[in-house]
Amino acid sequence: MSAALDSAIYELALGNPNGIDNDFLKEALPEYPLEDIVNGVNRLLQNGRLELLQMGARILYRGVNKSEMERMSGLTSDEKLVYKHIENSGSEGIWIRTLKQKTNLLQGVITRCLKGLEQKALIKSVKSVKHPTRKLYMLIDVVPSSDVTGGPWYTDQEMDIDFIDQLSRQCYQFIYAHSFPRHNSKAVYSANHTGYPTSSQIRRFIQENRITNVDLSTENIEELLTMLVYDSKIERIAPAFDMDTGAQFSDGGSKSRTDWMYRALRITAKDSPFTDIPCGRCPVFDRCSDTGPITPAKCEYFKKWLTF
Amino acid sequence: MYIQLANLCKRIVCEYYGPIVESVASVLIRDGRLPLSLLIKYTQLSPREVRQALTVLIQHGIATHAALKDAHRIITYYSISCRNILRLQRSGLYLALVEERMGKDGLSILRTIMTNGCISFATVRDLLGFNDMSQPAKIKFNAVVAKLVRERFVVAVTLQDTSTKIDRIMQAEAKELDKMTVPPTAKELLNIRRKIGEREDEEYNSSTVIGIKRAADSEPNGNHPAKIVIGPDGRSAVIPNGHDATDVADAVDDTQCFRVYYDRLDVFLRNQQLINYFADKYNAGAGAIVKSILRVTEPHTKTCRNKASDTISASQIFQNLSPDAPIIDSVDTGSDMFYQKLGDSGVSGTNGAAHGKDTLSIAKRSEMAFALLEVVRSDSSGIIVKVDDRGAGQYRVNFERAAATLRDYCLDSLIHEKFGSMHSRIVRVLRDRQKLDEKSVSTAAMMPIASCRERLHDLVLAGFIDSVEIPRSADRNPSRMFYLWHINPKKQMQTAMRYIYQSIINVLQRLEKEISSHDLLLTKTKRDDVIADESLLTDAERKELLELANTRKRLEVACVRLDSMLLVIHDVNPEYADA
């Protein structure tokens, strides 16, 4: 009798992943008195087939599926608690100190639980790019979010400068090739030219030419292009307007996002007057004066430069 | 003031006017405004020498004087303008500029005026042997003189030139206050100052050219004395007679003293930099268009103080475009087909092939010019502004934006050279996004946070960027503080200028050393017998002289180029152009 009731409650709970409450059970199982239902729920909670959720003042029961139960079966209650919190942190992961605050457990207990969970291959620890000294815990099968890994620009928690350099050079070359008329390299396109590449075109170019295996989003490409803009290698141009609707052209149907065009700049090799003289890059410039051991009259760099 | 600036000014004064003037100038640079008695005391020169040195400096517009009423007596204070001293080393550029626009005559006239500070044209004529010239040469000479005055390359010297603007304002204010019987209220004082400011602006904006006589049409020789009036400020001026200046044969008043108007010449140098900017960024055609725009606006752009040019029409720009400007094929308009058709119709038409081709090239040229004008107008710097669509469009040059663009470009190249590309990237990020913390800088500049921090510290130590701290708690604990990095444009400019001053000093010192190390040889070349017979020099000596000349050239060119950075960073800025 009680076994049949238990399985009925369990089935109902599994059928409603958002949880069920006492009123729901009373309505669903009218043949049982409330007392029996409550006892049944208690039994299920005890052997871990149901779990309690609190939503405001309401208390809900949620069914725990078999695989989850198997996983949790060998765990102590502390471990279960820690596991739940780690599970809730999702792909962001959770830091041990936050875990301590949330669970109110002692440091030693938490460390033991984490070790146990790691041994059972239920959780893993990852290092965050933002806080390289912090260890974040998350479930073993969860892929860390780009906030934690730093996105495609990071390899082993370090910014991959070579990768960025390579890719930005490719982007620059692509933009350069489309910035000036082909038949006459000295000419420029007219002011209303709309054939300059956009970030989505550059992304397509990178994907089609298999320049990298990493999957780059348009946002990633834009980050790279912004960097090139700050390098004064390219220039951002306001996108063309759709004359009929007054809306901006954009791909993917998202009208809110501005699709900037990019144009390469001709002036890249800067010839500053400081390039001329040795003082520009002189390592002892600040110590150079009229008197003392370092003076322009005795300067070795000047000597080399003048005999060059 | 930086010690580098003081040192540089001393060096320049010594080079141009000798050690006695230098000692007077250096005291004035170090201590600021001083009366004669203190100048004599500090320089330990004789009163006569100090007076003569001051005369030289005032004659060349470097020093100014102002009388200040003490309780019982009037004391004259002398002060010096470092800006005008620094301009001395730009004289080569000024001369080249005048030669380009006025020819050889202009060059020799301006050189004479520069050497003498302020001088009347009668004396200039004597010095340049005007009386021995042929009649056509004389007419040409007079035309150049008139043009120099009319286009304000040189201006008449007035009493005001010997005092600074601040002195003038103070004196005018004191004059107004003297008229009042009771001390002024704050509002009255404000009113007085506003009026004085307005009067100054009015004088600055006045289009009257002092020192030019306008002969009536019936007397084309222009020797007839024109009607000269004395203005309320004691300046002499010609009453405009309603004719356009170019309509009337102008004759310059020979007795009036003139000086070089350096503020105006800086405009030409600035414009050249602007042309270069556009020519580098787009192509020579774009440079030619900008050159044409600036040439049209030049007559009304008195100094770099003007924040914007007059509005000019597109047709004015095209008319002023030089015929050999390389604008054909400089823009890809994608409309070649149209001209092909036009050309064909011209050939088959009644006017013949030649006419057809002419029409074709003129039409194509004007379309190219218009396309180029659109290109420079849509430039991200916002220097060329389209004001109105009337006709082919009305345009204006925004000199404020121009100065800022040139300055940023120059500062970036300096930082790029001194520190490297990564540092200049950081500076650009900060200029664009203003106040940022370390992490945001590293994300925007896409560099690891550790190396970003290192570079930020390099830059802050050099003085190119600043940091501001925002406490998270009331105790202002450094570990609980946000540090935001930002750029202080004024400080950045001053840091850059300090570097430039120091570099110019270094180059000058090296130049001095190079010359002094060849002292014996140089003395030999100045001997009368060697001048008469150059074969007295050995081959080795000749080779040494050639090497020395090369070295001098390199160092002097470096100096001029460094100085052009000063021009771009500081002098062309409308904010500082009035100092």
mmCIF file of C-alpha atoms in Angstrom, chain B residues 347-460:
data_model
loop_
_atom_site.group_PDB
_atom_site.id
_atom_site.type_symbol
_atom_site.label_atom_id
_atom_site.label_comp_id
_atom_site.label_asym_id
_atom_site.label_seq_id
_atom_site.Cartn_x
_atom_site.Cartn_y
_atom_site.Cartn_z
ATOM 1 C CA VAL B 347 33.644 63.330 -81.320
ATOM 2 C CA SER B 348 30.601 62.829 -83.488
ATOM 3 C CA GLY B 349 29.282 66.326 -82.780
ATOM 4 C CA THR B 350 29.727 69.390 -84.921
ATOM 5 C CA ASN B 351 32.475 70.928 -82.823
ATOM 6 C CA GLY B 352 34.984 68.260 -83.647
ATOM 7 C CA ALA B 353 37.149 65.850 -81.750
ATOM 8 C CA ALA B 354 39.298 68.352 -79.879
ATOM 9 C CA HIS B 355 36.342 70.120 -78.379
ATOM 10 C CA GLY B 356 34.809 66.834 -77.358
ATOM 11 C CA LYS B 357 37.953 65.814 -75.571
ATOM 12 C CA ASP B 358 38.184 69.155 -73.823
ATOM 13 C CA THR B 359 34.606 68.900 -72.604
ATOM 14 C CA LEU B 360 35.327 65.403 -71.466
ATOM 15 C CA SER B 361 38.420 66.312 -69.486
ATOM 16 C CA ILE B 362 36.837 69.408 -67.934
ATOM 17 C CA ALA B 363 33.730 67.495 -66.940
ATOM 18 C CA LYS B 364 35.758 64.636 -65.579
ATOM 19 C CA ARG B 365 38.076 66.967 -63.728
ATOM 20 C CA SER B 366 35.236 68.825 -62.075
ATOM 21 C CA GLU B 367 33.554 65.593 -61.089
ATOM 22 C CA MET B 368 36.804 64.326 -59.637
ATOM 23 C CA ALA B 369 37.281 67.554 -57.729
ATOM 24 C CA PHE B 370 33.782 67.313 -56.324
ATOM 25 C CA ALA B 371 34.273 63.676 -55.348
ATOM 26 C CA LEU B 372 37.551 64.571 -53.630
ATOM 27 C CA LEU B 373 35.857 67.412 -51.789
ATOM 28 C CA GLU B 374 33.273 64.934 -50.515
ATOM 29 C CA VAL B 375 36.044 62.563 -49.464
ATOM 30 C CA VAL B 376 37.859 65.191 -47.396
ATOM 31 C CA ARG B 377 34.568 66.418 -45.964
ATOM 32 C CA SER B 378 33.597 62.948 -44.777
ATOM 33 C CA ASP B 379 36.982 62.440 -43.137
ATOM 34 C CA SER B 380 36.651 61.271 -39.554
ATOM 35 C CA SER B 381 38.604 64.260 -38.254
ATOM 36 C CA GLY B 382 35.775 66.683 -39.092
ATOM 37 C CA ILE B 383 38.185 69.382 -40.249
ATOM 38 C CA ILE B 384 36.330 70.318 -43.427
ATOM 39 C CA VAL B 385 32.697 71.017 -42.624
ATOM 40 C CA LYS B 386 29.835 71.348 -45.051
ATOM 41 C CA VAL B 387 27.692 74.230 -43.858
ATOM 42 C CA ASP B 388 24.990 74.391 -46.447
ATOM 43 C CA ASP B 389 23.833 72.578 -49.569
ATOM 44 C CA ARG B 390 23.258 75.770 -51.529
ATOM 45 C CA GLY B 391 24.816 75.610 -54.972
ATOM 46 C CA ALA B 392 27.413 72.895 -54.991
ATOM 47 C CA GLY B 393 27.741 73.323 -51.235
ATOM 48 C CA GLN B 394 29.196 75.792 -48.756
ATOM 49 C CA TYR B 395 32.224 74.729 -46.815
ATOM 50 C CA ARG B 396 34.200 75.837 -43.794
ATOM 51 C CA VAL B 397 37.409 74.723 -42.107
ATOM 52 C CA ASN B 398 37.202 73.964 -38.413
ATOM 53 C CA PHE B 399 40.625 75.052 -37.197
ATOM 54 C CA GLU B 400 39.981 73.899 -33.654
ATOM 55 C CA ARG B 401 39.451 70.339 -34.825
ATOM 56 C CA ALA B 402 42.386 70.714 -37.206
ATOM 57 C CA ALA B 403 44.691 71.769 -34.384
ATOM 58 C CA ALA B 404 43.473 68.919 -32.177
ATOM 59 C CA THR B 405 43.882 66.339 -34.934
ATOM 60 C CA LEU B 406 47.367 67.481 -35.829
ATOM 61 C CA ARG B 407 48.349 67.635 -32.171
ATOM 62 C CA ASP B 408 47.067 64.150 -31.351
ATOM 63 C CA TYR B 409 48.739 62.772 -34.423
ATOM 64 C CA CYS B 410 52.019 64.389 -33.455
ATOM 65 C CA LEU B 411 51.815 63.270 -29.817
ATOM 66 C CA ASP B 412 51.017 59.727 -30.880
ATOM 67 C CA SER B 413 54.012 59.613 -33.151
ATOM 68 C CA LEU B 414 56.204 60.912 -30.324
ATOM 69 C CA ILE B 415 54.939 58.263 -27.894
ATOM 70 C CA HIS B 416 55.212 55.637 -30.604
ATOM 71 C CA GLU B 417 58.832 56.545 -31.155
ATOM 72 C CA LYS B 418 59.743 56.871 -27.506
ATOM 73 C CA PHE B 419 57.959 53.839 -26.089
ATOM 74 C CA GLY B 420 56.594 51.678 -28.886
ATOM 75 C CA SER B 421 53.345 50.792 -30.599
ATOM 76 C CA MET B 422 51.747 49.151 -27.557
ATOM 77 C CA HIS B 423 52.147 52.291 -25.495
ATOM 78 C CA SER B 424 50.642 54.456 -28.188
ATOM 79 C CA ARG B 425 47.746 52.022 -28.411
ATOM 80 C CA ILE B 426 47.093 52.468 -24.686
ATOM 81 C CA VAL B 427 47.214 56.239 -25.045
ATOM 82 C CA ARG B 428 44.683 56.114 -27.863
ATOM 83 C CA VAL B 429 42.389 53.871 -25.840
ATOM 84 C CA LEU B 430 42.497 56.353 -22.971
ATOM 85 C CA ARG B 431 41.969 59.321 -25.261
ATOM 86 C CA ASP B 432 38.909 57.664 -26.744
ATOM 87 C CA ARG B 433 37.341 56.217 -23.616
ATOM 88 C CA GLN B 434 38.632 58.687 -21.028
ATOM 89 C CA LYS B 435 38.778 57.310 -17.476
ATOM 90 C CA LEU B 436 39.407 53.572 -17.319
ATOM 91 C CA ASP B 437 40.712 51.106 -14.794
ATOM 92 C CA GLU B 438 43.602 48.794 -15.490
ATOM 93 C CA LYS B 439 41.417 45.849 -16.430
ATOM 94 C CA SER B 440 39.328 47.773 -18.938
ATOM 95 C CA VAL B 441 42.472 49.188 -20.520
ATOM 96 C CA SER B 442 43.922 45.719 -20.944
ATOM 97 C CA THR B 443 40.664 44.397 -22.441
ATOM 98 C CA ALA B 444 40.314 47.280 -24.886
ATOM 99 C CA ALA B 445 43.968 47.213 -25.888
ATOM 100 C CA MET B 446 43.967 43.375 -25.965
ATOM 101 C CA MET B 447 47.108 42.855 -23.974
ATOM 102 C CA PRO B 448 47.814 40.810 -20.839
ATOM 103 C CA ILE B 449 47.070 42.730 -17.702
ATOM 104 C CA ALA B 450 50.612 42.407 -16.341
ATOM 105 C CA SER B 451 52.266 43.979 -19.379
ATOM 106 C CA CYS B 452 49.485 46.540 -19.613
ATOM 107 C CA ARG B 453 50.186 47.592 -16.021
ATOM 108 C CA GLU B 454 53.877 47.890 -16.797
ATOM 109 C CA ARG B 455 53.202 50.130 -19.773
ATOM 110 C CA LEU B 456 50.738 52.268 -17.869
ATOM 111 C CA HIS B 457 53.442 52.864 -15.279
ATOM 112 C CA ASP B 458 55.988 53.764 -17.965
ATOM 113 C CA LEU B 459 53.595 56.327 -19.340
ATOM 114 C CA VAL B 460 52.603 57.770 -15.992
#
